[in-house]
PDB file of C-alpha atoms in Angstrom:
ATOM      1  CA  UNK A 917      27.320   3.286 -30.098  1.00 82.00           C
ATOM      2  CA  UNK A 918      25.979   2.123 -26.763  1.00 92.00           C
ATOM      3  CA  UNK A 919      23.956   4.234 -24.334  1.00 95.00           C
ATOM      4  CA  UNK A 920      24.355   3.800 -20.586  1.00 97.00           C
ATOM      5  CA  UNK A 921      22.502   5.700 -17.868  1.00 98.00           C
ATOM      6  CA  UNK A 922      23.237   6.216 -14.183  1.00 98.00           C
ATOM      7  CA  UNK A 923      21.949   8.380 -11.346  1.00 97.00           C
ATOM      8  CA  UNK A 924      23.325  11.417  -9.550  1.00 97.00           C
ATOM      9  CA  UNK A 925      27.067  11.963  -9.198  1.00 97.00           C
ATOM     10  CA  UNK A 926      26.912  15.149  -7.033  1.00 96.00           C
ATOM     11  CA  UNK A 927      30.239  16.469  -8.300  1.00 94.00           C
ATOM     12  CA  UNK A 928      33.035  14.430  -6.776  1.00 94.00           C
ATOM     13  CA  UNK A 929      30.840  12.771  -4.128  1.00 95.00           C
ATOM     14  CA  UNK A 930      29.491   9.870  -6.211  1.00 96.00           C
ATOM     15  CA  UNK A 931      31.643  10.069  -9.325  1.00 97.00           C
ATOM     16  CA  UNK A 932      33.759   7.070  -8.280  1.00 96.00           C
ATOM     17  CA  UNK A 933      31.052   4.725  -9.545  1.00 97.00           C
ATOM     18  CA  UNK A 934      32.348   5.618 -13.026  1.00 98.00           C
ATOM     19  CA  UNK A 935      35.876   4.428 -12.217  1.00 97.00           C
ATOM     20  CA  UNK A 936      37.179   1.312 -13.934  1.00 97.00           C
ATOM     21  CA  UNK A 937      37.510  -0.402 -10.590  1.00 96.00           C
ATOM     22  CA  UNK A 938      33.816   0.059  -9.835  1.00 97.00           C
ATOM     23  CA  UNK A 939      32.609  -0.181 -13.426  1.00 97.00           C
ATOM     24  CA  UNK A 940      35.046  -2.209 -15.553  1.00 97.00           C
ATOM     25  CA  UNK A 941      32.700  -2.078 -18.566  1.00 96.00           C
ATOM     26  CA  UNK A 942      33.733   1.541 -18.982  1.00 97.00           C
ATOM     27  CA  UNK A 943      37.134   0.451 -20.287  1.00 96.00           C
ATOM     28  CA  UNK A 944      35.471  -1.023 -23.367  1.00 96.00           C
ATOM     29  CA  UNK A 945      33.604   2.114 -24.421  1.00 97.00           C
ATOM     30  CA  UNK A 946      34.609   4.607 -27.082  1.00 96.00           C
ATOM     31  CA  UNK A 947      33.945   8.269 -27.734  1.00 96.00           C
ATOM     32  CA  UNK A 948      30.886   7.212 -29.784  1.00 95.00           C
ATOM     33  CA  UNK A 949      29.302   5.684 -26.658  1.00 96.00           C
ATOM     34  CA  UNK A 950      27.225   7.757 -24.233  1.00 97.00           C
ATOM     35  CA  UNK A 951      27.023   7.671 -20.451  1.00 98.00           C
ATOM     36  CA  UNK A 952      24.065   9.771 -19.326  1.00 98.00           C
ATOM     37  CA  UNK A 953      23.783  11.126 -15.773  1.00 98.00           C
ATOM     38  CA  UNK A 954      20.145  11.564 -14.687  1.00 98.00           C
ATOM     39  CA  UNK A 955      20.604  14.849 -12.850  1.00 94.00           C
ATOM     40  CA  UNK A 956      22.603  16.304  -9.968  1.00 97.00           C
ATOM     41  CA  UNK A 957      25.734  16.389 -12.070  1.00 97.00           C
ATOM     42  CA  UNK A 958      26.931  19.166  -9.788  1.00 95.00           C
ATOM     43  CA  UNK A 959      30.017  20.525 -11.550  1.00 95.00           C
ATOM     44  CA  UNK A 960      31.414  23.057 -11.737  1.00 91.00           C
ATOM     45  CA  UNK A 961      30.148  24.880  -8.714  1.00 91.00           C
ATOM     46  CA  UNK A 962      32.880  26.772  -6.894  1.00 89.00           C
ATOM     47  CA  UNK A 963      35.683  26.240  -9.417  1.00 87.00           C
ATOM     48  CA  UNK A 964      37.799  24.466  -6.804  1.00 92.00           C
ATOM     49  CA  UNK A 965      40.880  22.450  -7.734  1.00 94.00           C
ATOM     50  CA  UNK A 966      38.966  19.320  -6.707  1.00 94.00           C
ATOM     51  CA  UNK A 967      36.194  20.079  -9.190  1.00 94.00           C
ATOM     52  CA  UNK A 968      38.649  20.876 -11.960  1.00 95.00           C
ATOM     53  CA  UNK A 969      40.454  17.600 -11.334  1.00 96.00           C
ATOM     54  CA  UNK A 970      37.244  15.557 -11.638  1.00 97.00           C
ATOM     55  CA  UNK A 971      35.978  17.449 -14.674  1.00 97.00           C
ATOM     56  CA  UNK A 972      39.285  16.769 -16.407  1.00 97.00           C
ATOM     57  CA  UNK A 973      39.150  13.124 -15.263  1.00 97.00           C
ATOM     58  CA  UNK A 974      35.643  12.689 -16.657  1.00 98.00           C
ATOM     59  CA  UNK A 975      36.411  14.527 -19.869  1.00 98.00           C
ATOM     60  CA  UNK A 976      39.252  12.056 -20.501  1.00 98.00           C
ATOM     61  CA  UNK A 977      37.181   8.906 -19.980  1.00 98.00           C
ATOM     62  CA  UNK A 978      36.873   7.002 -23.281  1.00 97.00           C
ATOM     63  CA  UNK A 979      33.125   7.711 -23.630  1.00 98.00           C
ATOM     64  CA  UNK A 980      31.102  10.934 -24.053  1.00 98.00           C
ATOM     65  CA  UNK A 981      29.284  12.078 -20.903  1.00 98.00           C
ATOM     66  CA  UNK A 982      25.800  13.560 -21.252  1.00 98.00           C
ATOM     67  CA  UNK A 983      23.585  14.752 -18.432  1.00 98.00           C
ATOM     68  CA  UNK A 984      20.261  16.321 -17.578  1.00 98.00           C
ATOM     69  CA  UNK A 985      20.300  18.858 -14.786  1.00 98.00           C
ATOM     70  CA  UNK A 986      18.976  18.147 -11.316  1.00 97.00           C
ATOM     71  CA  UNK A 987      18.104  20.378  -8.406  1.00 96.00           C
ATOM     72  CA  UNK A 988      21.680  20.551  -7.123  1.00 93.00           C
ATOM     73  CA  UNK A 989      23.380  22.408  -9.968  1.00 96.00           C
ATOM     74  CA  UNK A 990      25.072  25.801 -10.138  1.00 95.00           C
ATOM     75  CA  UNK A 991      22.554  27.429 -12.458  1.00 95.00           C
ATOM     76  CA  UNK A 992      24.402  30.753 -12.888  1.00 94.00           C
ATOM     77  CA  UNK A 993      27.238  28.747 -14.460  1.00 93.00           C
ATOM     78  CA  UNK A 994      24.853  26.864 -16.746  1.00 94.00           C
ATOM     79  CA  UNK A 995      23.222  30.106 -17.863  1.00 93.00           C
ATOM     80  CA  UNK A 996      26.577  31.321 -19.160  1.00 92.00           C
ATOM     81  CA  UNK A 997      27.263  28.236 -21.284  1.00 94.00           C
ATOM     82  CA  UNK A 998      26.661  28.655 -25.027  1.00 94.00           C
ATOM     83  CA  UNK A 999      23.641  26.846 -26.444  1.00 97.00           C
ATOM     84  CA  UNK A1000      23.955  24.846 -29.632  1.00 97.00           C
ATOM     85  CA  UNK A1001      22.079  22.024 -31.351  1.00 97.00           C
ATOM     86  CA  UNK A1002      23.129  18.403 -31.530  1.00 97.00           C
ATOM     87  CA  UNK A1003      21.204  15.211 -32.326  1.00 97.00           C
ATOM     88  CA  UNK A1004      18.131  17.326 -33.068  1.00 97.00           C
ATOM     89  CA  UNK A1005      17.864  19.132 -29.717  1.00 98.00           C
ATOM     90  CA  UNK A1006      19.463  21.927 -27.708  1.00 98.00           C
ATOM     91  CA  UNK A1007      22.619  21.199 -25.737  1.00 98.00           C
ATOM     92  CA  UNK A1008      25.302  23.048 -23.823  1.00 98.00           C
ATOM     93  CA  UNK A1009      28.897  21.941 -24.260  1.00 95.00           C
ATOM     94  CA  UNK A1010      31.542  22.768 -21.654  1.00 93.00           C
ATOM     95  CA  UNK A1011      34.153  24.808 -23.610  1.00 93.00           C
ATOM     96  CA  UNK A1012      37.096  23.416 -21.636  1.00 94.00           C
ATOM     97  CA  UNK A1013      35.615  19.908 -21.498  1.00 96.00           C
ATOM     98  CA  UNK A1014      34.105  19.103 -24.903  1.00 97.00           C
ATOM     99  CA  UNK A1015      33.236  15.525 -23.934  1.00 98.00           C
ATOM    100  CA  UNK A1016      30.802  16.687 -21.220  1.00 98.00           C
ATOM    101  CA  UNK A1017      27.452  17.863 -22.612  1.00 98.00           C
ATOM    102  CA  UNK A1018      24.242  19.021 -20.948  1.00 98.00           C
ATOM    103  CA  UNK A1019      21.016  17.820 -22.593  1.00 98.00           C
ATOM    104  CA  UNK A1020      18.713  20.773 -22.047  1.00 98.00           C
ATOM    105  CA  UNK A1021      15.172  20.724 -20.733  1.00 98.00           C
ATOM    106  CA  UNK A1022      12.233  19.848 -22.916  1.00 98.00           C
ATOM    107  CA  UNK A1023      14.299  18.491 -25.803  1.00 98.00           C
ATOM    108  CA  UNK A1024      13.859  15.456 -28.052  1.00 98.00           C
ATOM    109  CA  UNK A1025      17.107  13.897 -29.251  1.00 98.00           C
ATOM    110  CA  UNK A1026      17.816  11.146 -31.762  1.00 96.00           C
ATOM    111  CA  UNK A1027      20.892   9.541 -30.221  1.00 95.00           C
ATOM    112  CA  UNK A1028      22.867   7.005 -32.260  1.00 90.00           C
ATOM    113  CA  UNK A1029      22.271   3.468 -30.965  1.00 78.00           C
ATOM    114  CA  UNK A1030      24.033   0.119 -31.199  1.00 67.00           C
ATOM    115  CA  UNK A1031      22.309  -1.195 -34.308  1.00 58.00           C
ATOM    116  CA  UNK A1032      23.716   0.151 -37.568  1.00 52.00           C
ATOM    117  CA  UNK A1033      21.984   3.393 -38.652  1.00 57.00           C
ATOM    118  CA  UNK A1034      19.597   3.133 -35.672  1.00 74.00           C
ATOM    119  CA  UNK A1035      18.743   5.865 -33.199  1.00 84.00           C
ATOM    120  CA  UNK A1036      17.063   6.076 -29.830  1.00 93.00           C
ATOM    121  CA  UNK A1037      14.581   8.917 -29.512  1.00 97.00           C
ATOM    122  CA  UNK A1038      15.136  10.481 -26.092  1.00 98.00           C
ATOM    123  CA  UNK A1039      13.066  13.128 -24.319  1.00 98.00           C
ATOM    124  CA  UNK A1040      14.915  15.032 -21.592  1.00 98.00           C
ATOM    125  CA  UNK A1041      13.482  17.151 -18.809  1.00 98.00           C
ATOM    126  CA  UNK A1042      15.825  18.064 -15.989  1.00 98.00           C
ATOM    127  CA  UNK A1043      15.072  19.820 -12.738  1.00 97.00           C
ATOM    128  CA  UNK A1044      13.537  18.907  -9.375  1.00 96.00           C
ATOM    129  CA  UNK A1045      12.446  20.509  -6.137  1.00 94.00           C
ATOM    130  CA  UNK A1046      15.025  20.494  -3.314  1.00 91.00           C
ATOM    131  CA  UNK A1047      13.541  19.018  -0.157  1.00 84.00           C
ATOM    132  CA  UNK A1048      16.451  20.533   1.810  1.00 82.00           C
ATOM    133  CA  UNK A1049      16.303  24.086   0.445  1.00 83.00           C
ATOM    134  CA  UNK A1050      15.440  25.575   3.833  1.00 83.00           C
ATOM    135  CA  UNK A1051      18.967  24.613   4.954  1.00 86.00           C
ATOM    136  CA  UNK A1052      20.641  25.943   1.809  1.00 89.00           C
ATOM    137  CA  UNK A1053      21.810  29.446   0.908  1.00 89.00           C
ATOM    138  CA  UNK A1054      19.887  31.147  -1.927  1.00 90.00           C
ATOM    139  CA  UNK A1055      22.209  32.163  -4.724  1.00 87.00           C
ATOM    140  CA  UNK A1056      24.962  29.830  -3.581  1.00 87.00           C
ATOM    141  CA  UNK A1057      23.708  26.354  -2.724  1.00 85.00           C
ATOM    142  CA  UNK A1058      20.096  26.754  -3.882  1.00 87.00           C
ATOM    143  CA  UNK A1059      18.657  28.362  -6.996  1.00 92.00           C
ATOM    144  CA  UNK A1060      15.004  28.878  -7.987  1.00 93.00           C
ATOM    145  CA  UNK A1061      15.934  27.751 -11.517  1.00 96.00           C
ATOM    146  CA  UNK A1062      16.000  24.178 -10.180  1.00 96.00           C
ATOM    147  CA  UNK A1063      12.382  23.889 -11.367  1.00 97.00           C
ATOM    148  CA  UNK A1064      11.498  24.483 -15.021  1.00 97.00           C
ATOM    149  CA  UNK A1065       9.954  27.737 -16.150  1.00 97.00           C
ATOM    150  CA  UNK A1066       6.612  27.830 -17.912  1.00 97.00           C
ATOM    151  CA  UNK A1067       8.481  28.586 -21.145  1.00 98.00           C
ATOM    152  CA  UNK A1068      10.432  25.342 -20.697  1.00 98.00           C
ATOM    153  CA  UNK A1069       7.227  23.367 -20.131  1.00 98.00           C
ATOM    154  CA  UNK A1070       5.740  24.927 -23.266  1.00 98.00           C
ATOM    155  CA  UNK A1071       8.843  24.153 -25.322  1.00 98.00           C
ATOM    156  CA  UNK A1072       8.785  20.567 -24.082  1.00 98.00           C
ATOM    157  CA  UNK A1073       5.196  20.101 -25.188  1.00 98.00           C
ATOM    158  CA  UNK A1074       5.915  21.640 -28.594  1.00 98.00           C
ATOM    159  CA  UNK A1075       8.846  19.289 -29.115  1.00 98.00           C
ATOM    160  CA  UNK A1076       6.845  16.248 -27.999  1.00 98.00           C
ATOM    161  CA  UNK A1077       4.017  17.206 -30.341  1.00 98.00           C
ATOM    162  CA  UNK A1078       6.534  17.445 -33.196  1.00 98.00           C
ATOM    163  CA  UNK A1079       7.635  13.900 -32.278  1.00 98.00           C
ATOM    164  CA  UNK A1080       3.976  12.730 -32.331  1.00 98.00           C
ATOM    165  CA  UNK A1081       4.245  12.082 -28.587  1.00 98.00           C
ATOM    166  CA  UNK A1082       6.345   8.971 -29.192  1.00 97.00           C
ATOM    167  CA  UNK A1083       9.852   8.392 -27.825  1.00 97.00           C
ATOM    168  CA  UNK A1084      11.983   5.459 -26.751  1.00 96.00           C
ATOM    169  CA  UNK A1085      13.345   6.954 -23.555  1.00 97.00           C
ATOM    170  CA  UNK A1086      12.485   9.658 -21.074  1.00 98.00           C
ATOM    171  CA  UNK A1087      15.392  10.816 -18.923  1.00 98.00           C
ATOM    172  CA  UNK A1088      14.611  13.163 -16.056  1.00 98.00           C
ATOM    173  CA  UNK A1089      15.841  13.864 -12.554  1.00 98.00           C
ATOM    174  CA  UNK A1090      12.607  13.455 -10.620  1.00 97.00           C
ATOM    175  CA  UNK A1091       9.566  11.354 -11.511  1.00 97.00           C
ATOM    176  CA  UNK A1092       5.799  11.758 -11.773  1.00 97.00           C
ATOM    177  CA  UNK A1093       3.825  12.094  -8.559  1.00 95.00           C
ATOM    178  CA  UNK A1094       2.258   8.663  -9.055  1.00 95.00           C
ATOM    179  CA  UNK A1095       5.627   6.928  -8.532  1.00 96.00           C
ATOM    180  CA  UNK A1096       6.632   8.762  -5.360  1.00 94.00           C
ATOM    181  CA  UNK A1097       5.167   6.122  -2.983  1.00 93.00           C
ATOM    182  CA  UNK A1098       7.409   3.529  -4.626  1.00 94.00           C
ATOM    183  CA  UNK A1099      10.673   5.491  -4.575  1.00 93.00           C
ATOM    184  CA  UNK A1100      10.606   7.688  -1.470  1.00 89.00           C
ATOM    185  CA  UNK A1101      12.186   6.391   1.758  1.00 79.00           C
ATOM    186  CA  UNK A1102       9.878   5.359   4.571  1.00 76.00           C
ATOM    187  CA  UNK A1103      10.625   8.416   6.702  1.00 73.00           C
ATOM    188  CA  UNK A1104       9.640  10.720   3.839  1.00 71.00           C
ATOM    189  CA  UNK A1105       6.415   8.821   3.301  1.00 68.00           C
ATOM    190  CA  UNK A1106       5.631   9.116   7.010  1.00 59.00           C
ATOM    191  CA  UNK A1107       5.809  12.903   6.670  1.00 66.00           C
ATOM    192  CA  UNK A1108       3.495  12.827   3.660  1.00 67.00           C
ATOM    193  CA  UNK A1109       4.124  13.122  -0.056  1.00 70.00           C
ATOM    194  CA  UNK A1110       4.942  16.612  -1.284  1.00 80.00           C
ATOM    195  CA  UNK A1111       4.198  17.330  -4.915  1.00 87.00           C
ATOM    196  CA  UNK A1112       5.407  20.225  -7.036  1.00 93.00           C
ATOM    197  CA  UNK A1113       4.762  21.672 -10.479  1.00 96.00           C
ATOM    198  CA  UNK A1114       7.192  19.299 -12.192  1.00 97.00           C
ATOM    199  CA  UNK A1115       6.003  16.021 -10.641  1.00 97.00           C
ATOM    200  CA  UNK A1116       2.413  17.101 -11.400  1.00 97.00           C
ATOM    201  CA  UNK A1117       3.335  17.955 -14.995  1.00 98.00           C
ATOM    202  CA  UNK A1118       5.029  14.570 -15.365  1.00 98.00           C
ATOM    203  CA  UNK A1119       1.758  12.937 -14.283  1.00 97.00           C
ATOM    204  CA  UNK A1120       0.027  14.649 -17.195  1.00 97.00           C
ATOM    205  CA  UNK A1121       2.841  13.724 -19.588  1.00 97.00           C
ATOM    206  CA  UNK A1122       2.686  10.053 -18.515  1.00 96.00           C
ATOM    207  CA  UNK A1123      -0.924   9.922 -19.752  1.00 95.00           C
ATOM    208  CA  UNK A1124      -0.141  11.499 -23.122  1.00 97.00           C
ATOM    209  CA  UNK A1125       3.284  10.166 -24.086  1.00 98.00           C
ATOM    210  CA  UNK A1126       4.123   6.799 -25.621  1.00 97.00           C
ATOM    211  CA  UNK A1127       7.529   5.671 -24.293  1.00 97.00           C
ATOM    212  CA  UNK A1128       9.385   2.414 -23.713  1.00 96.00           C
ATOM    213  CA  UNK A1129      11.385   3.337 -20.595  1.00 96.00           C
ATOM    214  CA  UNK A1130      11.501   6.279 -18.178  1.00 98.00           C
ATOM    215  CA  UNK A1131      14.792   6.667 -16.283  1.00 98.00           C
ATOM    216  CA  UNK A1132      15.289   9.080 -13.388  1.00 98.00           C
ATOM    217  CA  UNK A1133      17.597   9.786 -10.446  1.00 97.00           C
ATOM    218  CA  UNK A1134      17.040  12.099  -7.454  1.00 96.00           C
ATOM    219  CA  UNK A1135      15.769   9.574  -4.892  1.00 95.00           C
ATOM    220  CA  UNK A1136      19.067   7.812  -4.144  1.00 94.00           C
ATOM    221  CA  UNK A1137      17.655   4.373  -4.818  1.00 95.00           C
ATOM    222  CA  UNK A1138      17.956   1.683  -7.478  1.00 97.00           C
ATOM    223  CA  UNK A1139      14.663   0.006  -8.292  1.00 96.00           C
ATOM    224  CA  UNK A1140      11.995  -0.559 -10.924  1.00 96.00           C
ATOM    225  CA  UNK A1141       8.493   0.313  -9.729  1.00 95.00           C
ATOM    226  CA  UNK A1142       7.199  -1.317 -12.915  1.00 95.00           C
ATOM    227  CA  UNK A1143       8.533  -2.683 -16.213  1.00 93.00           C
ATOM    228  CA  UNK A1144       8.834   0.764 -17.826  1.00 95.00           C
ATOM    229  CA  UNK A1145      10.280   2.945 -15.069  1.00 97.00           C
ATOM    230  CA  UNK A1146      13.724   2.774 -13.466  1.00 97.00           C
ATOM    231  CA  UNK A1147      15.062   4.796 -10.551  1.00 98.00           C
ATOM    232  CA  UNK A1148      18.858   5.044 -10.646  1.00 98.00           C
ATOM    233  CA  UNK A1149      21.537   5.979  -8.169  1.00 97.00           C
ATOM    234  CA  UNK A1150      24.537   3.666  -7.997  1.00 97.00           C
ATOM    235  CA  UNK A1151      23.605   1.368 -10.864  1.00 98.00           C
ATOM    236  CA  UNK A1152      24.818   2.019 -14.408  1.00 98.00           C
ATOM    237  CA  UNK A1153      22.458   0.376 -16.891  1.00 97.00           C
ATOM    238  CA  UNK A1154      22.787  -0.409 -20.594  1.00 95.00           C
ATOM    239  CA  UNK A1155      19.754   1.054 -22.348  1.00 94.00           C
ATOM    240  CA  UNK A1156      19.376  -1.632 -25.008  1.00 90.00           C
ATOM    241  CA  UNK A1157      19.399  -4.383 -22.381  1.00 89.00           C
ATOM    242  CA  UNK A1158      16.896  -2.485 -20.262  1.00 88.00           C
ATOM    243  CA  UNK A1159      14.583  -1.934 -23.213  1.00 87.00           C
ATOM    244  CA  UNK A1160      14.749  -5.627 -24.094  1.00 84.00           C
ATOM    245  CA  UNK A1161      13.840  -6.553 -20.516  1.00 81.00           C
ATOM    246  CA  UNK A1162      10.922  -4.142 -20.637  1.00 72.00           C
ATOM    247  CA  UNK A1163       9.622  -5.692 -23.847  1.00 75.00           C
ATOM    248  CA  UNK A1164       9.758  -9.169 -22.295  1.00 70.00           C
ATOM    249  CA  UNK A1165       7.911  -8.091 -19.130  1.00 65.00           C
TER     250      UNK A1165
END
């Protein structure tokens, strides 16, 4: 029962990193193992044959795919998915693809881990602000639901309080404002750092929450700004190894 995490796959654009050729470790996983995508999963969107091919391909990988949502998701589709509970938190399961599961916003999950009878407590909070929304079409390629609602923030804080503000992992799409100088490209920094409600809220959460590792995507980079934060894009990391490295740092 291993847990792996990677960054955005953007539908078919970056999904090849999960192929056996690019990631041979995937051959050794089983349905009890989890591969978590840290946002911008991006499927389905238009229902094209290309999307259906890749959803079927991913559903038939030997592991179970989990994901938090990013800013580039088709939110009208997600709104229509049934909501159920699994591992102690709310999820949405694709009816046609039961091995692809969305971990909803503001949830705390106890995911089975490698050690016998062990779990990893995981807090999930998807969403992010699209820096390119002025070039996107509202209702088709951009949706205001990309940022959490105040109800979702409130639910997140209730669930964290119920967990005594202690988790092993945080998995989100974007990060707290304080880490933006470390993860944004130089040209973005030259234009100035733009904050939003979610990055500001994450700043507050960072000061209140006890966690061992915070994993996020969104910035199309692979780096660790410190021993307890990891930005992911192309890399696929084993959580237990990453936690061990963090403890040694």
